[in-house]
């Protein structure tokens, strides 16, 4: 599922992009969702709650322009995964966009073929990365296969990642990781401080989980019902995918 945001204070432009995306998704039978934001403030409010893979972002908007929104995404939220395609009537901003590392810049009036090309490009990039989790530490980039991750633990302003090979601590928010991995069925938040890979659970009780590395993870009272329902659904899905031979 590709999640696309369209942020432009010109409604006709938003509708144009949304229609192109809808037609492309229908033709290719590939699931995509679009959400329109007519102000940068509305987008900033929502991006703190929801993960987007791609945003078509107008540069010339009131209050917070597209450059400021890009800086907010990259520096304040430390969101290095969202792909930004800037759109504008003017090309005068190109040098200011360099540090934001946009995927591309499209000049208005927009061309359908170029919009589709950007969607295809991001589809490939997301597909290449979706089986991995990436994080930065100092100037280094780490990419971990999802199946190797046992759990994440919030440690103040840092996150501890525990894998089958090693563990590490990096700067970040557990809430951002939970949102980013929300489409991955095997990950579930069982406590405000813990996000676990359920494929590494070897024993589940009402109050805690035992992981494959023998660590015990507490289940908060508020999460116990959700975890139980998730466990039942996970087991049904797992069994239904198995081939039964008599």
C-alpha positions as a printed NumPy array, in Angstrom:
array([[  0.   ,   0.   ,   0.   ],
       [  1.526,   3.276,  -1.157],
       [  0.421,   6.211,   1.021],
       [  0.514,   9.534,  -0.8  ],
       [ -0.06 ,  13.056,   0.546],
       [ -0.887,  16.014,  -1.704],
       [ -0.191,  19.384,  -0.089],
       [ -1.112,  22.451,  -2.143],
       [ -3.327,  25.447,  -1.396],
       [ -4.72 ,  25.275,  -4.956],
       [ -7.586,  22.778,  -4.882],
       [ -7.644,  22.181,  -8.7  ],
       [ -3.998,  21.071,  -8.552],
       [ -4.748,  18.678,  -5.679],
       [ -7.738,  17.209,  -7.516],
       [ -5.703,  16.817, -10.709],
       [ -2.95 ,  14.85 ,  -8.939],
       [ -5.473,  12.756,  -7.003],
       [ -7.348,  11.81 , -10.183],
       [ -4.121,  10.817, -11.946],
       [ -3.129,   8.633,  -8.992],
       [ -6.599,   7.037,  -8.754],
       [ -6.65 ,   6.201, -12.459],
       [ -3.124,   4.787, -12.333],
       [ -3.953,   2.665,  -9.27 ],
       [ -7.094,   1.323, -10.947],
       [ -5.274,   0.517, -14.182],
       [ -2.374,  -1.242, -12.475],
       [ -4.479,  -2.88 ,  -9.705],
       [ -2.02 ,  -1.582,  -7.114],
       [ -3.361,  -0.292,  -3.772],
       [ -2.712,   3.386,  -3.082],
       [ -4.263,   5.929,  -0.751],
       [ -4.244,   9.69 ,  -1.234],
       [ -4.925,  12.473,   1.238],
       [ -5.296,  16.137,   0.292],
       [ -4.032,  18.998,   2.484],
       [ -4.911,  22.557,   1.462],
       [ -2.564,  24.066,   4.035],
       [  0.893,  23.192,   5.291],
       [ -0.345,  23.435,   8.893],
       [ -2.877,  20.642,   8.344],
       [ -0.223,  18.421,   6.8  ],
       [  2.263,  19.065,   9.621],
       [ -0.428,  18.166,  12.143],
       [ -1.227,  14.893,  10.36 ],
       [  2.307,  13.775,   9.544],
       [  2.975,  13.571,  13.282],
       [  0.285,  10.872,  13.47 ],
       [  0.447,   9.084,  10.116],
       [  3.123,   7.646,   7.856],
       [  3.305,   8.741,   4.217],
       [  5.561,   7.227,   1.571],
       [  5.327,  10.162,  -0.834],
       [  4.205,  13.787,  -0.768],
       [  3.553,  16.089,  -3.708],
       [  4.411,  19.366,  -1.981],
       [  3.756,  22.868,  -3.272],
       [  6.551,  25.309,  -2.506],
       [  4.623,  28.579,  -2.47 ],
       [  2.14 ,  28.354,   0.399],
       [  1.189,  30.793,   3.149],
       [  2.594,  30.597,   6.694],
       [  4.874,  27.566,   6.162],
       [  6.109,  27.212,   2.598],
       [  7.223,  23.932,   1.059],
       [ 10.889,  24.513,   1.896],
       [ 10.052,  25.029,   5.574],
       [  7.852,  21.916,   5.565],
       [ 10.711,  19.915,   4.049],
       [ 13.123,  21.154,   6.72 ],
       [ 10.569,  20.255,   9.397],
       [ 10.276,  16.715,   8.016],
       [ 14.011,  16.114,   7.694],
       [ 15.332,  17.93 ,  10.771],
       [ 12.572,  18.263,  13.388],
       [ 10.88 ,  14.906,  12.773],
       [ 14.078,  13.276,  11.497],
       [ 11.931,  11.701,   8.782],
       [ 14.399,  10.523,   6.157],
       [ 12.063,   8.002,   4.509],
       [  9.269,  10.128,   3.051],
       [  9.857,  10.938,  -0.63 ],
       [  9.23 ,  14.594,  -1.457],
       [  8.256,  15.709,  -4.962],
       [  8.136,  19.504,  -5.033],
       [  5.734,  21.293,  -7.359],
       [  5.731,  25.004,  -8.238],
       [  5.107,  27.562, -10.965],
       [  8.641,  28.867, -10.422],
       [ 12.049,  27.192, -10.619],
       [ 13.762,  29.829,  -8.467],
       [ 13.751,  27.624,  -5.347],
       [ 15.858,  24.789,  -6.768],
       [ 19.061,  25.614,  -4.85 ],
       [ 17.172,  25.87 ,  -1.532],
       [ 15.879,  22.323,  -1.978],
       [ 19.301,  20.689,  -2.172],
       [ 19.718,  19.891,   1.546],
       [ 16.146,  18.544,   1.818],
       [ 17.014,  15.842,  -0.745],
       [ 13.721,  15.807,  -2.666],
       [ 12.996,  12.956,  -5.053],
       [ 12.255,  15.463,  -7.804],
       [ 10.909,  18.888,  -8.745],
       [  7.973,  19.281, -11.153],
       [  7.106,  22.623, -12.711],
       [  3.464,  23.607, -13.094],
       [  1.346,  23.105, -15.121],
       [  1.752,  19.457, -14.21 ],
       [  2.177,  16.687, -16.729],
       [  0.371,  13.366, -16.136],
       [  3.263,  11.293, -17.459],
       [  5.751,  12.924, -15.094],
       [  3.502,  12.38 , -12.071],
       [  3.125,   8.687, -12.946],
       [  6.882,   8.412, -13.429],
       [  7.452,   9.728,  -9.892],
       [  4.912,   7.28 ,  -8.462],
       [  6.623,   4.359, -10.214],
       [ 10.001,   5.521,  -8.946],
       [  8.804,   5.693,  -5.334],
       [  7.015,   2.338,  -5.655],
       [ 10.33 ,   0.725,  -6.538],
       [ 12.224,   2.5  ,  -3.755],
       [  9.616,   1.562,  -1.141],
       [  9.499,  -2.021,  -2.411],
       [ 13.29 ,  -2.322,  -2.163],
       [ 13.254,  -1.08 ,   1.443],
       [ 10.058,  -2.559,   2.816],
       [ 11.684,  -5.786,   4.022],
       [ 14.227,  -3.784,   6.015],
       [ 14.285,  -1.221,   8.811],
       [ 16.815,   1.598,   8.471],
       [ 18.227,   3.985,  11.05 ],
       [ 21.098,   6.435,  11.265],
       [ 23.696,   6.671,  13.994],
       [ 26.163,   9.514,  13.724],
       [ 26.89 ,   9.563,   9.985],
       [ 26.343,   5.844,   9.41 ],
       [ 23.262,   4.163,   7.931],
       [ 22.157,   0.743,   9.215],
       [ 19.674,  -1.522,   7.384],
       [ 18.285,  -4.514,   9.275],
       [ 16.09 ,  -7.243,   7.736],
       [ 12.725,  -7.172,   9.508],
       [ 12.848, -10.883,  10.282],
       [ 16.005, -10.314,  12.355],
       [ 14.433,  -7.676,  14.617],
       [ 13.212,  -9.087,  17.939],
       [ 11.931,  -5.864,  19.522],
       [ 12.368,  -2.125,  19.966],
       [ 12.515,  -0.429,  23.369],
       [ 12.027,   3.271,  24.078],
       [ 14.861,   4.75 ,  26.149],
       [ 13.986,   8.403,  26.649],
       [ 15.012,  10.209,  23.482],
       [ 16.657,   7.066,  22.149],
       [ 15.467,   3.685,  20.92 ],
       [ 17.114,   0.366,  21.711],
       [ 16.881,  -2.179,  18.9  ],
       [ 17.426,  -5.856,  19.732],
       [ 18.08 ,  -8.235,  16.835],
       [ 19.128, -11.831,  16.407],
       [ 22.71 , -10.694,  15.773],
       [ 23.267,  -7.678,  17.991],
       [ 21.63 ,  -4.777,  19.815],
       [ 22.143,  -1.055,  19.416],
       [ 20.833,   2.318,  20.618],
       [ 20.049,   5.204,  18.284],
       [ 18.307,   8.572,  18.481],
       [ 14.59 ,   8.407,  17.662],
       [ 11.015,   7.995,  18.863],
       [  9.273,   4.664,  19.298],
       [  6.009,   6.265,  18.138],
       [  7.576,   7.094,  14.748],
       [  8.844,   3.529,  14.339],
       [  5.435,   2.127,  15.293],
       [  3.779,   4.314,  12.645],
       [  6.393,   3.391,  10.035],
       [  5.923,  -0.341,  10.662],
       [  2.117,  -0.13 ,  10.99 ],
       [  1.638,  -1.998,   7.692],
       [  3.825,  -4.904,   8.873],
       [  1.497,  -7.398,  10.52 ],
       [  4.195,  -9.046,  12.649],
       [  4.923,  -5.895,  14.681],
       [  2.719,  -4.898,  17.613],
       [  3.165,  -2.379,  20.413],
       [  2.514,  -4.196,  23.698],
       [  3.606,  -1.411,  26.048],
       [  4.331,   2.299,  25.663],
       [  8.019,   1.377,  25.759],
       [  8.034,  -1.814,  23.655],
       [  7.315,  -2.696,  20.028],
       [  7.816,  -6.416,  19.386],
       [  8.12 ,  -8.687,  16.38 ],
       [  5.501, -11.338,  17.167],
       [  7.336, -13.882,  15.029],
       [  9.974, -13.945,  17.78 ],
       [  7.502, -14.622,  20.588],
       [  8.054, -18.136,  21.979],
       [  5.628, -17.896,  24.911],
       [  2.754, -15.498,  25.576],
       [  1.018, -15.081,  28.919],
       [ -1.504, -12.503,  30.078],
       [  1.125, -10.156,  31.539],
       [  4.266, -10.723,  29.48 ],
       [  5.887, -12.189,  26.37 ],
       [  9.001, -14.317,  26.216],
       [ 11.061, -13.589,  23.129],
       [ 13.339, -15.856,  21.119],
       [ 16.418, -14.44 ,  22.881],
       [ 14.773, -15.31 ,  26.255],
       [ 14.065, -11.658,  27.156],
       [ 10.727, -11.02 ,  28.874],
       [  8.638,  -8.09 ,  27.629],
       [  5.826,  -6.719,  29.835],
       [  2.335,  -6.208,  28.428],
       [  0.714,  -3.092,  29.848],
       [ -2.774,  -3.389,  31.319],
       [ -4.133,  -1.105,  28.609],
       [ -2.684,  -3.318,  25.872],
       [ -3.596,  -6.773,  27.2  ],
       [ -6.936,  -7.09 ,  25.42 ],
       [ -5.45 ,  -5.819,  22.145],
       [ -2.537,  -8.244,  22.394],
       [ -4.871, -11.164,  23.059],
       [ -7.058, -10.314,  20.058],
       [ -3.96 ,  -9.813,  17.931],
       [ -2.586, -13.174,  19.037],
       [ -5.804, -14.979,  18.105],
       [ -5.945, -13.274,  14.711],
       [ -2.236, -13.903,  14.09 ],
       [ -2.591, -17.61 ,  14.868],
       [ -5.622, -18.005,  12.609],
       [ -3.815, -16.286,   9.736],
       [ -0.658, -18.311,  10.32 ],
       [ -2.498, -21.624,  10.284],
       [ -4.552, -20.676,   7.234],
       [ -1.359, -20.007,   5.263],
       [  0.163, -23.393,   6.104],
       [ -0.191, -26.346,   3.782],
       [ -1.809, -29.258,   5.592],
       [ -0.659, -32.693,   4.43 ],
       [ -2.515, -35.811,   5.64 ]])
